[in-house]
Tab-separated table of C-alpha atoms in Angstrom:
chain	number	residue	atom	x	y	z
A	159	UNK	CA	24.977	30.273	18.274
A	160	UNK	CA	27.597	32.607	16.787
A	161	UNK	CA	28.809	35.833	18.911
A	162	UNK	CA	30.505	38.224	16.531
A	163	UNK	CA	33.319	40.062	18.904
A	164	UNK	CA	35.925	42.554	19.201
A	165	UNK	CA	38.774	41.932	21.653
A	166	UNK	CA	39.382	45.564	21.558
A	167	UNK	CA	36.103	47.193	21.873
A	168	UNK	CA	33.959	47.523	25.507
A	169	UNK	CA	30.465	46.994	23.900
A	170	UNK	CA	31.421	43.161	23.124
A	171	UNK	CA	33.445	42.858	26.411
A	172	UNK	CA	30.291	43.592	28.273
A	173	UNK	CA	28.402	40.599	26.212
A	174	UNK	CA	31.557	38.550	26.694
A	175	UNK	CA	32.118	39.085	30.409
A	176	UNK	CA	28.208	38.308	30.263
A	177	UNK	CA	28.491	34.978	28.427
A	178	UNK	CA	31.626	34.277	30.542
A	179	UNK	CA	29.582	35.027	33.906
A	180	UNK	CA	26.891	32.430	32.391
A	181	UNK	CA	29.455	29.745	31.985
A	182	UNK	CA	28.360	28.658	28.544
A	183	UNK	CA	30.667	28.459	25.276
A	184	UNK	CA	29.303	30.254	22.416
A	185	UNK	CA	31.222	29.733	19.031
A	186	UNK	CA	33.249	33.491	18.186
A	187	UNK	CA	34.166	35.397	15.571
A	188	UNK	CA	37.247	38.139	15.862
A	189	UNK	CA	35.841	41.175	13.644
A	190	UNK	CA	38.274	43.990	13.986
A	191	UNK	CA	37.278	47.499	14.464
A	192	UNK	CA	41.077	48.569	13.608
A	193	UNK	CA	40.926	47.105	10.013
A	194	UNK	CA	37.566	48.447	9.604
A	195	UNK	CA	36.113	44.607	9.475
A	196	UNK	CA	32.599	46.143	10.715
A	197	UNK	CA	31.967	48.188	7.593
A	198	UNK	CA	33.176	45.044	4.983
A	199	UNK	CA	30.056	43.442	2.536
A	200	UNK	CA	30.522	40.390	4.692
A	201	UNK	CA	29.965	42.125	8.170
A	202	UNK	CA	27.100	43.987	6.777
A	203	UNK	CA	25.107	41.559	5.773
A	204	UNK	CA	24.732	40.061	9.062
A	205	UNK	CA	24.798	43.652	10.603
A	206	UNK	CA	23.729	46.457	8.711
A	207	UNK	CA	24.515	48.955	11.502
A	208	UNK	CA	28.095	47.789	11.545
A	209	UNK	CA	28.698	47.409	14.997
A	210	UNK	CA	29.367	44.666	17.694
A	211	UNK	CA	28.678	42.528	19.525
A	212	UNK	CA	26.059	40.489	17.613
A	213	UNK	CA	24.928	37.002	18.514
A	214	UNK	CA	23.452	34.654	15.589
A	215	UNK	CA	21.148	32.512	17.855
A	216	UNK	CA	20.359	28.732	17.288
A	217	UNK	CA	17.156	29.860	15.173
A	218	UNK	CA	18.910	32.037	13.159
A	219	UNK	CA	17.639	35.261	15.034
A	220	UNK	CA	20.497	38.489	15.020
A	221	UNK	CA	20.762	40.376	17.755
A	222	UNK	CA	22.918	43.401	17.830
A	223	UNK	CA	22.797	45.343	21.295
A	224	UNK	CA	23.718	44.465	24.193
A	225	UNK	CA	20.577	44.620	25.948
A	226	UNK	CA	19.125	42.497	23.340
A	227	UNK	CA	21.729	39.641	23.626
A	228	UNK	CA	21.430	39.705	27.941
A	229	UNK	CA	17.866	39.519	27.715
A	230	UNK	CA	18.130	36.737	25.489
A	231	UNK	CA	20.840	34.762	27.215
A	232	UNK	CA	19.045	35.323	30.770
A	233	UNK	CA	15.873	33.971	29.444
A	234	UNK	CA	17.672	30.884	27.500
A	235	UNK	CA	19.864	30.408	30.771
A	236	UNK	CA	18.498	31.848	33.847
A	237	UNK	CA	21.446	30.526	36.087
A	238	UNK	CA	22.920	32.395	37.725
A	239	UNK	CA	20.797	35.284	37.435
A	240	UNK	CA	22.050	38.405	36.328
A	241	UNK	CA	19.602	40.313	35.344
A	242	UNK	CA	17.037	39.595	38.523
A	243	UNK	CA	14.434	37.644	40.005
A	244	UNK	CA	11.856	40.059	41.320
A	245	UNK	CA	10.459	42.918	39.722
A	246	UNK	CA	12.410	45.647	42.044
A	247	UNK	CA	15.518	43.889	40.907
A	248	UNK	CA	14.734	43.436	37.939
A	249	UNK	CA	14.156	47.618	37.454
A	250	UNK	CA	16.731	48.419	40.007
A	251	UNK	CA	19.424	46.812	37.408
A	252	UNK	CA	18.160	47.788	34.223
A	253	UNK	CA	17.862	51.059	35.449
A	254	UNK	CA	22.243	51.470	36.913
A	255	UNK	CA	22.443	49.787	33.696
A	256	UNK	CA	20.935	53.002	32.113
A	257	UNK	CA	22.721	55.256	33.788
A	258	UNK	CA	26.314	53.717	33.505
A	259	UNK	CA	25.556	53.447	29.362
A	260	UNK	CA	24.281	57.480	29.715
A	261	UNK	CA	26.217	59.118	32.367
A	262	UNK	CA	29.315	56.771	31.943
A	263	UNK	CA	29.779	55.277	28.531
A	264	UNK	CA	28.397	58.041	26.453
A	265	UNK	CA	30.655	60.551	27.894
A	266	UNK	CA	34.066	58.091	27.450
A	267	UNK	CA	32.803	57.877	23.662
A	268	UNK	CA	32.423	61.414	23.076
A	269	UNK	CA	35.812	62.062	24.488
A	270	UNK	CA	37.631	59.526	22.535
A	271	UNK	CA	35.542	59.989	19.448
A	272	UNK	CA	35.663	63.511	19.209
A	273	UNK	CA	39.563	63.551	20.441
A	274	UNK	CA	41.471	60.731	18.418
A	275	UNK	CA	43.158	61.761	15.649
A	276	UNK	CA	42.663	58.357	14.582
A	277	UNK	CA	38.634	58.092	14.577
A	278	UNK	CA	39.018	61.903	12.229
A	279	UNK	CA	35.111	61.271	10.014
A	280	UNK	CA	34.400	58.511	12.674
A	281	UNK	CA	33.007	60.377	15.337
A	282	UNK	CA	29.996	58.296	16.017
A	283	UNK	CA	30.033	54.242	14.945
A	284	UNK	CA	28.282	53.152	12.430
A	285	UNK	CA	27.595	52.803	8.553
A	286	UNK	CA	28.049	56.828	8.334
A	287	UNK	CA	30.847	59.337	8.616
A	288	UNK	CA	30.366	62.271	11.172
A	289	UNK	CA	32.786	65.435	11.814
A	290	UNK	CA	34.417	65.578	14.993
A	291	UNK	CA	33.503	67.675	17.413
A	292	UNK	CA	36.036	69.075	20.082
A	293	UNK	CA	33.295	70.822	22.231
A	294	UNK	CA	32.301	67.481	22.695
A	295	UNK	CA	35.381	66.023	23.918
A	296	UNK	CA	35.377	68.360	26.378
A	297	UNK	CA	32.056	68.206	27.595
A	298	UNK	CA	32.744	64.486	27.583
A	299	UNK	CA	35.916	64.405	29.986
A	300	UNK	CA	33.804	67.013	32.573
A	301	UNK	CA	30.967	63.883	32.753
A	302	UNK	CA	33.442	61.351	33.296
A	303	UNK	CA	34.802	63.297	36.344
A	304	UNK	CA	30.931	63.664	37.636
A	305	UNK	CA	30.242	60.247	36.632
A	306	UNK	CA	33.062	58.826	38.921
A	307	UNK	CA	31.742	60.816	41.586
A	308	UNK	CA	28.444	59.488	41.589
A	309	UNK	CA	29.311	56.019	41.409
A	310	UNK	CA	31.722	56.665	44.435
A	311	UNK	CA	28.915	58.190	46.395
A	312	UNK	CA	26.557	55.082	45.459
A	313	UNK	CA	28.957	52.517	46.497
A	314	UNK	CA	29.767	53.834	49.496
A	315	UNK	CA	28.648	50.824	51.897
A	316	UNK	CA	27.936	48.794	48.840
A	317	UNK	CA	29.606	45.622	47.254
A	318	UNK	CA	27.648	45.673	43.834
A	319	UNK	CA	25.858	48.526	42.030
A	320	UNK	CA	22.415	47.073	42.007
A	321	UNK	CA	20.889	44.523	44.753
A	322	UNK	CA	23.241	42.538	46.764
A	323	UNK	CA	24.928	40.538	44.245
A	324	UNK	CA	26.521	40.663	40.872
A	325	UNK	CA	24.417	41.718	37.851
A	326	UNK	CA	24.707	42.923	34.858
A	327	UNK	CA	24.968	46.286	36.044
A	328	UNK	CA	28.291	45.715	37.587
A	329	UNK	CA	29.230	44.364	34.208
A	330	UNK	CA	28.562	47.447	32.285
A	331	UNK	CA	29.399	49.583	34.805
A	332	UNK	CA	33.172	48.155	35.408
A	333	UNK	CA	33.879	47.519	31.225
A	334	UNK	CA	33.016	51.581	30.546
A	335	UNK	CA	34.477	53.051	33.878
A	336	UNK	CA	37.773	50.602	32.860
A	337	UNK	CA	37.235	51.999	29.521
A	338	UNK	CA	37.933	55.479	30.384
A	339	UNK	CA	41.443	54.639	30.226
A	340	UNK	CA	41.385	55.571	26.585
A	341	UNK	CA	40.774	59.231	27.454
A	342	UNK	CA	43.623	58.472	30.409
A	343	UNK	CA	41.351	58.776	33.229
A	344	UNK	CA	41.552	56.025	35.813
A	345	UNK	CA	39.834	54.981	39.315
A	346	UNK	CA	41.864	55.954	41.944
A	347	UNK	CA	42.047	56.828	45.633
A	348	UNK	CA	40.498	59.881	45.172
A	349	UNK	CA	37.327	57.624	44.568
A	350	UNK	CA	38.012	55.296	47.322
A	351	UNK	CA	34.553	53.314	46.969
A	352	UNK	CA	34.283	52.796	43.792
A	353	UNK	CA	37.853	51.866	43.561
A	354	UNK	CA	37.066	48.940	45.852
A	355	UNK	CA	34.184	47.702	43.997
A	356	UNK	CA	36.609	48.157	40.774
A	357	UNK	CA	39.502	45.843	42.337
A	358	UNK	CA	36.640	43.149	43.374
A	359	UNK	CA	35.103	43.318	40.192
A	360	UNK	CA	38.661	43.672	38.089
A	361	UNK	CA	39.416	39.969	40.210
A	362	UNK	CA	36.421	38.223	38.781
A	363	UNK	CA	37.191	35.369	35.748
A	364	UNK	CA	35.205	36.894	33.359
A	365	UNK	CA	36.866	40.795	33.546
A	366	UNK	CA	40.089	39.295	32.052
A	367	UNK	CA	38.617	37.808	28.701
């Protein structure tokens, strides 16, 4: 297999924290976002949507979203689970899985993408070039504030955010909430549960790669 990353970015973090959590060694390329890598002929060809992470499998098979690549690497190696044994876990994770990519990642993008001098034409990723939006930004920076809050008020009493152990929910979850740090917003005492759960999951292996 070949997993296509970016050291940078929290899409492949959350495949890599994944892989990490699975204890298996996949063979990686670097493809940086910065030097605009993702929109080259080479990158392309093997993604035309010009994103990461992507993971090449053994039969040749590309895979391009995150949801994809989990759902293949759970099913290829099932231990340790983290994706669920029984159907209620299975739904209860995909679904916090859901709403951290909606309520939590979505938001962080809009604020940064619509904010950063630097992404100006780059609004949304991707082959195309979209107009900022500032309106968005702001709306953005309002749902991260909410989305904090709701996570705080789930985890009160809680050590992971769906079942009782670690799953991929926790994975996305922590990489987009520790992602907010681009738009300078960060877990803090005023959110004493879910910083907790942050500082447990932050101590974990695989949240350092």
């Amino acid at each position: 297999m070949i997993f296509y990353d970016c050291s940078t970015a929290p899409s492949p973090r959350r495949a890599r924290m994944f892989i990490a959590e699975k204890g298996l060694e996949i063979d990686t390329r670097e493809v940086s976002l910065l030097k605009g890598e993702q929109l080259s002929p080479e990158f392309l060809a093997i993604n035309p949507s010009a994103t990461v992470p992507v993971l090449v499998t053994d039969d040749g098979t590309t895979l391009t979203e995150n949801l994809g690549i989990a759902a293949y690497l759970e099913a290829a190696f099932p231990e340790p689970p983290l994706m669920g044994t029984t159907p209620q876990e299975k739904g209860e994770i995909l679904m916090w899985t859901a709403i951290a990519e909606m309520q939590g990642g979505l938001p962080v993008a809009e604020a940064l993408r619509n904010s950063n001098p630097h992404m100006k034409g780059r609004a949304i990723p991707g082959p195309a070039n979209f107009d900022q939006i500032p309106e968005l930004a702001e709306r953005g920076m309002t749902r991260i504030g909410l989305f904090f809050d709701k996570m705080n008020a789930h985890l009160e009493g809680r050590d992971f955010v769906a079942t009782d152990r670690f799953t991929l929910a926790d994975i996305t979850a922590f990489v987009l909430i520790d992602f907010a740090r681009v738009v300078k917003i960060k877990v803090s005492d005023t959110h004493p549960h879910l910083l907790r759960w942050y500082e447990a999951i932050k101590a974990r292996p695989s949240a350092s790669l």
